[in-house]
XYZ file of C-alpha atoms in Angstrom:
439
model
C 0.019 0.012 0.007
C 2.823 2.436 1.029
C 4.760 1.349 -2.070
C 1.748 2.002 -4.346
C 1.241 5.410 -2.791
C 4.867 6.317 -3.189
C 4.726 5.338 -6.899
C 1.582 7.397 -7.471
C 3.198 10.496 -5.655
C 6.260 10.228 -7.829
C 4.103 10.119 -10.995
C 2.133 13.046 -9.962
C 5.275 15.045 -9.200
C 6.806 14.016 -12.574
C 3.574 15.082 -14.386
C 3.639 18.488 -12.612
C 7.338 18.934 -13.577
C 6.661 18.118 -17.187
C 3.763 20.598 -17.347
C 5.924 23.291 -15.713
C 8.670 22.627 -18.249
C 6.199 22.878 -21.043
C 5.020 26.176 -19.881
C 8.536 27.510 -20.003
C 9.483 26.159 -23.403
C 6.187 26.214 -25.215
C 4.851 28.634 -27.792
C 3.626 30.985 -25.000
C 6.992 31.337 -23.310
C 8.275 34.916 -23.126
C 11.132 35.428 -25.589
C 13.358 38.651 -25.845
C 15.340 39.075 -28.972
C 17.896 41.818 -29.446
C 18.639 42.809 -33.046
C 21.612 44.985 -33.898
C 20.214 46.462 -37.042
C 21.872 48.389 -39.973
C 20.180 49.274 -43.298
C 19.184 53.043 -43.338
C 22.426 54.257 -44.872
C 21.979 51.917 -47.764
C 18.218 52.280 -47.965
C 16.676 55.431 -46.517
C 13.308 54.392 -45.065
C 14.620 51.158 -43.776
C 14.334 52.203 -40.118
C 10.644 53.097 -40.403
C 9.933 49.876 -42.232
C 11.620 47.850 -39.432
C 9.643 49.755 -36.713
C 6.465 48.904 -38.616
C 7.523 45.256 -39.101
C 8.388 44.737 -35.450
C 5.066 46.079 -34.302
C 3.189 43.821 -36.684
C 5.199 40.736 -35.613
C 4.840 41.442 -31.876
C 1.101 41.853 -32.337
C 0.873 38.402 -34.003
C 3.384 36.880 -31.495
C 2.566 38.571 -28.142
C 5.164 36.382 -26.323
C 8.050 37.645 -28.391
C 9.716 41.086 -27.953
C 12.098 42.356 -30.617
C 14.491 44.989 -29.322
C 15.944 46.781 -32.369
C 19.297 48.606 -31.770
C 20.438 50.672 -34.810
C 24.110 50.306 -35.593
C 26.465 53.019 -36.764
C 28.228 52.570 -40.115
C 31.570 53.627 -38.481
C 31.513 50.912 -35.734
C 29.481 48.145 -37.408
C 32.476 45.742 -37.474
C 34.253 46.843 -34.288
C 31.117 46.779 -32.019
C 30.314 43.266 -33.117
C 33.964 42.202 -32.648
C 33.653 43.376 -28.999
C 30.473 41.326 -28.647
C 32.427 38.272 -30.049
C 35.168 38.750 -27.608
C 32.640 38.900 -24.660
C 30.667 36.117 -26.250
C 27.442 38.001 -25.459
C 25.406 40.587 -27.153
C 22.595 40.463 -29.745
C 20.552 37.400 -30.985
C 20.476 38.796 -34.429
C 23.158 41.070 -35.887
C 23.950 42.794 -39.152
C 27.203 42.667 -41.023
C 28.386 43.414 -44.564
C 28.201 40.236 -46.773
C 30.931 37.680 -47.481
C 34.275 38.612 -46.081
C 33.088 40.400 -42.912
C 30.430 37.688 -42.254
C 32.761 34.792 -42.868
C 35.282 36.404 -40.677
C 32.899 36.068 -37.741
C 31.930 32.595 -38.955
C 35.541 31.548 -38.565
C 35.537 33.007 -35.048
C 32.653 30.741 -34.220
C 30.278 33.597 -33.442
C 27.556 32.730 -35.994
C 25.284 29.760 -36.393
C 24.196 28.776 -39.957
C 20.747 30.091 -40.723
C 20.242 27.113 -43.027
C 20.045 24.992 -39.799
C 16.925 26.773 -38.866
C 15.166 27.671 -42.161
C 13.758 25.221 -44.568
C 15.574 25.068 -47.955
C 12.225 25.588 -49.772
C 12.154 29.034 -48.155
C 15.795 29.873 -48.708
C 15.468 28.968 -52.409
C 13.628 32.207 -52.794
C 16.334 34.360 -51.350
C 18.765 36.073 -53.678
C 22.638 36.164 -53.485
C 22.859 33.529 -50.647
C 26.072 32.476 -52.536
C 27.775 35.593 -50.926
C 27.559 33.906 -47.516
C 27.711 30.154 -48.359
C 30.631 28.312 -46.852
C 31.123 24.590 -46.389
C 27.675 23.770 -47.676
C 25.887 26.139 -45.158
C 24.202 29.458 -45.552
C 25.343 31.708 -42.784
C 23.011 34.701 -43.037
C 19.849 36.125 -44.630
C 19.812 38.754 -47.435
C 17.139 41.438 -47.189
C 17.616 43.637 -50.192
C 19.697 44.079 -53.344
C 21.571 47.249 -54.191
C 23.641 48.192 -57.118
C 25.864 51.314 -57.000
C 25.876 53.310 -60.205
C 26.365 56.922 -61.243
C 23.434 59.275 -60.909
C 23.706 62.500 -62.900
C 21.834 65.790 -63.060
C 20.355 66.252 -66.582
C 19.931 70.047 -66.200
C 23.650 70.451 -65.357
C 24.595 68.235 -68.215
C 22.531 70.340 -70.521
C 24.045 73.609 -69.193
C 27.544 72.373 -69.833
C 26.817 70.689 -73.247
C 27.447 67.261 -71.916
C 25.635 64.350 -73.564
C 25.076 61.178 -71.457
C 26.575 57.956 -72.916
C 24.126 56.303 -75.304
C 25.445 52.918 -74.186
C 24.932 53.666 -70.513
C 28.776 53.805 -69.887
C 31.643 56.205 -70.800
C 35.231 55.335 -71.125
C 37.455 57.009 -68.515
C 38.612 59.569 -71.093
C 35.065 60.475 -71.984
C 34.299 60.808 -68.329
C 37.174 63.255 -67.793
C 36.161 65.180 -70.886
C 32.689 65.576 -69.434
C 34.103 66.619 -66.017
C 36.130 69.351 -67.839
C 33.117 70.760 -69.615
C 31.119 70.777 -66.385
C 33.810 72.536 -64.443
C 34.171 75.108 -67.166
C 30.353 75.735 -66.907
C 30.726 76.517 -63.267
C 29.398 73.129 -62.153
C 31.035 70.753 -59.626
C 31.465 67.594 -61.781
C 31.576 65.064 -58.925
C 30.041 65.461 -55.415
C 30.756 62.948 -52.740
C 31.595 62.476 -49.027
C 34.458 60.574 -47.625
C 34.708 61.644 -43.971
C 33.770 58.078 -43.118
C 36.086 56.545 -45.851
C 33.259 54.948 -47.803
C 33.347 57.387 -50.735
C 36.815 56.082 -51.462
C 35.822 52.437 -50.749
C 33.147 52.729 -53.452
C 35.777 53.930 -55.955
C 37.796 50.854 -55.056
C 34.846 48.473 -55.661
C 34.090 50.148 -58.995
C 37.469 51.034 -60.363
C 39.796 48.534 -58.479
C 37.784 45.636 -59.866
C 38.437 46.515 -63.456
C 41.924 45.052 -63.635
C 40.978 41.738 -61.959
C 40.103 38.494 -63.595
C 38.351 36.974 -60.490
C 37.822 37.511 -56.829
C 40.524 34.931 -56.281
C 42.794 37.403 -58.049
C 42.353 39.813 -55.177
C 42.655 36.942 -52.659
C 46.248 36.389 -53.806
C 47.230 39.872 -52.601
C 45.311 39.435 -49.325
C 47.136 36.235 -48.399
C 50.539 37.615 -49.544
C 51.115 35.768 -52.757
C 51.180 39.028 -54.649
C 51.983 42.575 -53.411
C 49.275 45.236 -53.088
C 51.950 47.709 -54.345
C 51.477 46.167 -57.775
C 49.616 48.431 -60.153
C 47.330 45.547 -60.858
C 45.797 46.223 -57.520
C 46.270 49.852 -56.586
C 47.206 51.627 -59.879
C 43.767 53.133 -60.237
C 44.534 55.593 -57.314
C 46.484 57.559 -59.932
C 43.172 58.153 -61.756
C 41.386 59.101 -58.600
C 44.227 61.425 -57.714
C 43.960 63.011 -61.159
C 40.195 63.583 -60.506
C 40.866 65.424 -57.314
C 43.867 67.430 -58.549
C 41.873 68.763 -61.573
C 39.340 70.142 -59.072
C 36.556 67.817 -60.410
C 35.520 66.747 -56.839
C 33.663 68.902 -54.339
C 36.079 70.826 -51.991
C 34.177 69.726 -48.867
C 34.368 66.038 -49.670
C 36.191 65.284 -46.403
C 33.561 67.187 -44.346
C 30.823 64.996 -45.517
C 30.174 61.315 -44.938
C 28.904 58.969 -47.733
C 25.203 59.663 -47.147
C 25.692 63.398 -46.854
C 27.626 63.311 -50.120
C 24.497 61.658 -51.718
C 22.336 64.300 -50.142
C 24.444 67.064 -51.576
C 23.793 65.560 -55.024
C 20.030 65.618 -54.293
C 20.435 69.322 -53.295
C 21.786 70.191 -56.721
C 25.422 70.721 -55.486
C 27.080 68.560 -58.125
C 26.479 66.951 -61.577
C 27.288 63.268 -60.650
C 27.680 61.010 -57.771
C 27.550 57.280 -56.903
C 24.183 56.331 -55.621
C 22.362 53.202 -54.404
C 18.908 52.508 -55.382
C 17.645 54.379 -52.276
C 19.821 57.351 -52.822
C 18.712 57.492 -56.371
C 15.142 57.222 -55.394
C 15.691 60.239 -53.059
C 17.311 62.244 -55.840
C 14.359 61.630 -58.091
C 12.077 62.872 -55.319
C 14.178 65.958 -54.524
C 15.244 67.035 -57.990
C 12.365 65.722 -60.031
C 11.990 62.559 -62.025
C 12.774 64.335 -65.268
C 16.082 65.696 -63.989
C 17.909 62.636 -62.956
C 19.569 59.879 -65.047
C 21.819 56.882 -64.285
C 24.917 55.440 -65.938
C 27.393 52.839 -65.032
C 30.957 53.615 -63.756
C 33.257 54.730 -66.471
C 35.383 52.042 -67.927
C 39.055 52.285 -67.151
C 40.493 48.792 -67.472
C 39.673 45.512 -69.231
C 40.120 42.785 -66.724
C 37.571 39.874 -66.811
C 35.628 41.514 -64.059
C 35.505 44.922 -65.643
C 32.037 44.397 -67.086
C 30.392 42.492 -64.259
C 27.560 44.096 -62.316
C 28.110 45.241 -58.736
C 24.803 44.352 -57.119
C 25.001 42.819 -53.611
C 22.850 41.942 -50.676
C 25.173 44.506 -48.984
C 24.124 43.858 -45.429
C 23.425 40.246 -44.051
C 21.287 39.511 -40.941
C 22.521 36.515 -39.043
C 21.990 34.548 -35.788
C 24.610 34.712 -33.130
C 26.250 31.709 -31.522
C 25.256 32.778 -28.097
C 21.588 33.374 -28.692
C 19.389 31.291 -26.433
C 16.591 31.484 -29.055
C 18.044 30.707 -32.511
C 14.823 29.214 -33.931
C 12.725 32.202 -32.778
C 15.356 34.533 -34.330
C 15.196 32.532 -37.504
C 11.476 32.702 -37.569
C 11.483 36.390 -37.305
C 13.928 36.740 -40.057
C 11.772 34.623 -42.362
C 8.849 36.851 -41.536
C 10.839 39.741 -43.048
C 10.439 37.880 -46.461
C 6.705 37.539 -46.284
C 4.796 38.960 -49.181
C 3.386 41.910 -47.170
C 6.807 42.772 -45.800
C 8.540 42.630 -49.121
C 5.945 45.022 -50.619
C 6.119 47.300 -47.660
C 9.957 47.284 -47.871
C 9.836 48.564 -51.391
C 7.256 51.294 -50.589
C 9.437 52.500 -47.749
C 12.812 52.415 -49.421
C 12.513 52.110 -53.200
C 15.165 49.328 -52.959
C 14.392 45.926 -54.451
C 14.071 43.011 -52.031
C 16.438 40.109 -52.281
C 13.719 37.574 -52.956
C 12.510 35.943 -56.059
C 8.934 36.556 -54.898
C 9.404 40.345 -54.948
C 6.808 41.896 -57.196
C 8.988 43.751 -59.870
C 5.790 45.380 -61.187
C 6.119 47.778 -58.184
C 9.114 49.228 -59.999
C 7.480 51.886 -62.304
C 9.984 54.689 -62.656
C 12.236 54.317 -65.813
C 15.415 55.138 -63.863
C 14.718 52.527 -61.241
C 13.740 50.007 -63.920
C 17.176 50.538 -65.413
C 18.759 49.918 -62.074
C 16.680 46.753 -61.620
C 17.820 45.436 -65.005
C 21.566 46.160 -64.278
C 21.157 44.477 -60.847
C 19.645 41.205 -62.102
C 21.478 40.727 -65.412
C 24.702 38.665 -65.567
C 27.317 38.071 -62.873
C 27.484 40.382 -59.913
C 30.535 41.163 -57.650
C 30.746 43.864 -54.960
C 34.598 43.787 -54.479
C 34.639 45.210 -50.887
C 32.816 42.048 -49.745
C 35.966 40.134 -50.486
C 38.280 41.905 -48.028
C 38.961 41.020 -44.495
C 37.301 43.557 -42.212
C 40.523 44.799 -40.794
C 42.014 45.366 -44.289
C 38.939 47.161 -45.394
C 38.893 49.529 -42.455
C 42.643 50.129 -42.224
C 43.522 50.203 -45.960
C 40.508 50.552 -48.182
C 38.799 53.332 -46.195
C 41.894 55.253 -45.264
C 43.659 55.136 -48.644
C 40.779 56.788 -50.324
C 40.828 59.591 -47.665
C 44.562 60.099 -48.346
C 43.785 60.854 -51.924
C 40.573 62.968 -51.424
C 42.384 65.117 -48.673
C 45.576 65.169 -50.707
C 47.431 64.067 -47.551
C 49.135 61.269 -49.415
C 50.111 60.127 -52.935
C 48.824 57.143 -54.956
C 52.172 55.501 -53.841
C 51.439 56.176 -50.249
C 47.907 54.615 -50.704
C 49.449 51.505 -52.293
C 52.035 51.226 -49.507
C 49.308 51.573 -46.916
C 47.332 48.617 -48.387
C 50.604 46.524 -48.371
C 51.395 47.431 -44.632
C 47.797 46.909 -43.561
C 47.533 43.403 -45.210
C 50.901 42.453 -43.676
C 49.747 43.552 -40.303
C 46.538 41.610 -40.601
C 48.326 38.513 -41.610
C 50.829 38.759 -38.669
C 48.122 39.514 -36.090
C 45.583 36.881 -37.251
C 47.294 33.802 -38.408
C 44.155 31.676 -37.924
C 42.090 34.067 -40.100
C 44.905 33.997 -42.715
C 44.695 30.196 -42.805
C 41.009 30.416 -43.470
C 41.508 32.884 -46.297
C 44.260 30.601 -47.735
C 41.843 27.691 -47.742
C 38.809 29.494 -48.917
C 37.991 28.402 -52.461
C 36.184 31.294 -54.130
């Protein structure tokens, strides 16, 4: 009798324990997710879209709280590196695609999103190849951007400049146009490089034109070839010429990248690099009839000289220390739901990185041209293929040297070489991964 009572008591306690555990881990359990988020600089309107999206998700999932913490462009890499060192921080983070993402994968700070999302869902995402490594997909793309040259039609007309019929000038044709614009009292090129990204965009658009593959760049990164070779850094001579001839706005070092784009939208220069979002803003500010787009002038003839430069740009990924990886993945999948994809475009004017995105939403002729360039042929954004430290210490700073005229093209090349050598010496484990990475 006592034995039977003891057995019944144990069963009741076990049953109560299982119920209690179920209450903690079931669908109604409270989950707090922290999301270190970056997108606004690429796609103005992205912050408002995320605020709307989080509110909708939390309404549908009242047990889940998403704490969005916007990140600064200047500290995007370094802030997350600090989190990696501490092995704590956000559940979901943002990082530029490929090199920066894989750098943190190799530090064991990221879990594969493909472990938590069905392949049938991921098959709709674009450019997952940018973050695929060892058969796993390590992050989710949200949008696609191309970076091309936006130009002011009124200023072109004033200076007697005719846009290229093919959509692309040679470098000499570009310089001739700049000369006419300057003679007409117009600043030919307006940009911002206080944060270094104005120069980095020139690297991605001109530096690529001598290369035959991304592995070509990797050879200099791992030390098989020197960055001082003109094959890698000779284009700084051309950028230096642009500055010396007075074709660039004098306050270039007082403006960051987004402020440079805003200066174009304010009519302060005839040409500037622009993402889809920046171009959309220019169309709004200057008028749809006053803005055109062209591709970066052609300077060299490597095998990558004619590839597109569209990229997912920023990647959203799940951190290794997150206690709720599945809930984090579910939220990221929600960002690709039909309603959210449509809302994304309405807020930003930037196409979503998803096959299900309704391209009929793109109605402006300029934005249609961008869409065509971004979805035709191979695409490479060269900055993605740099280790984060080399990007920040060489790519960003070398351009600043030229725009500020504080250094020569040779100084810029030497900086690349020193920075790569320093990175290789400080991070032998990372170097080994780059040596073994088959691109």
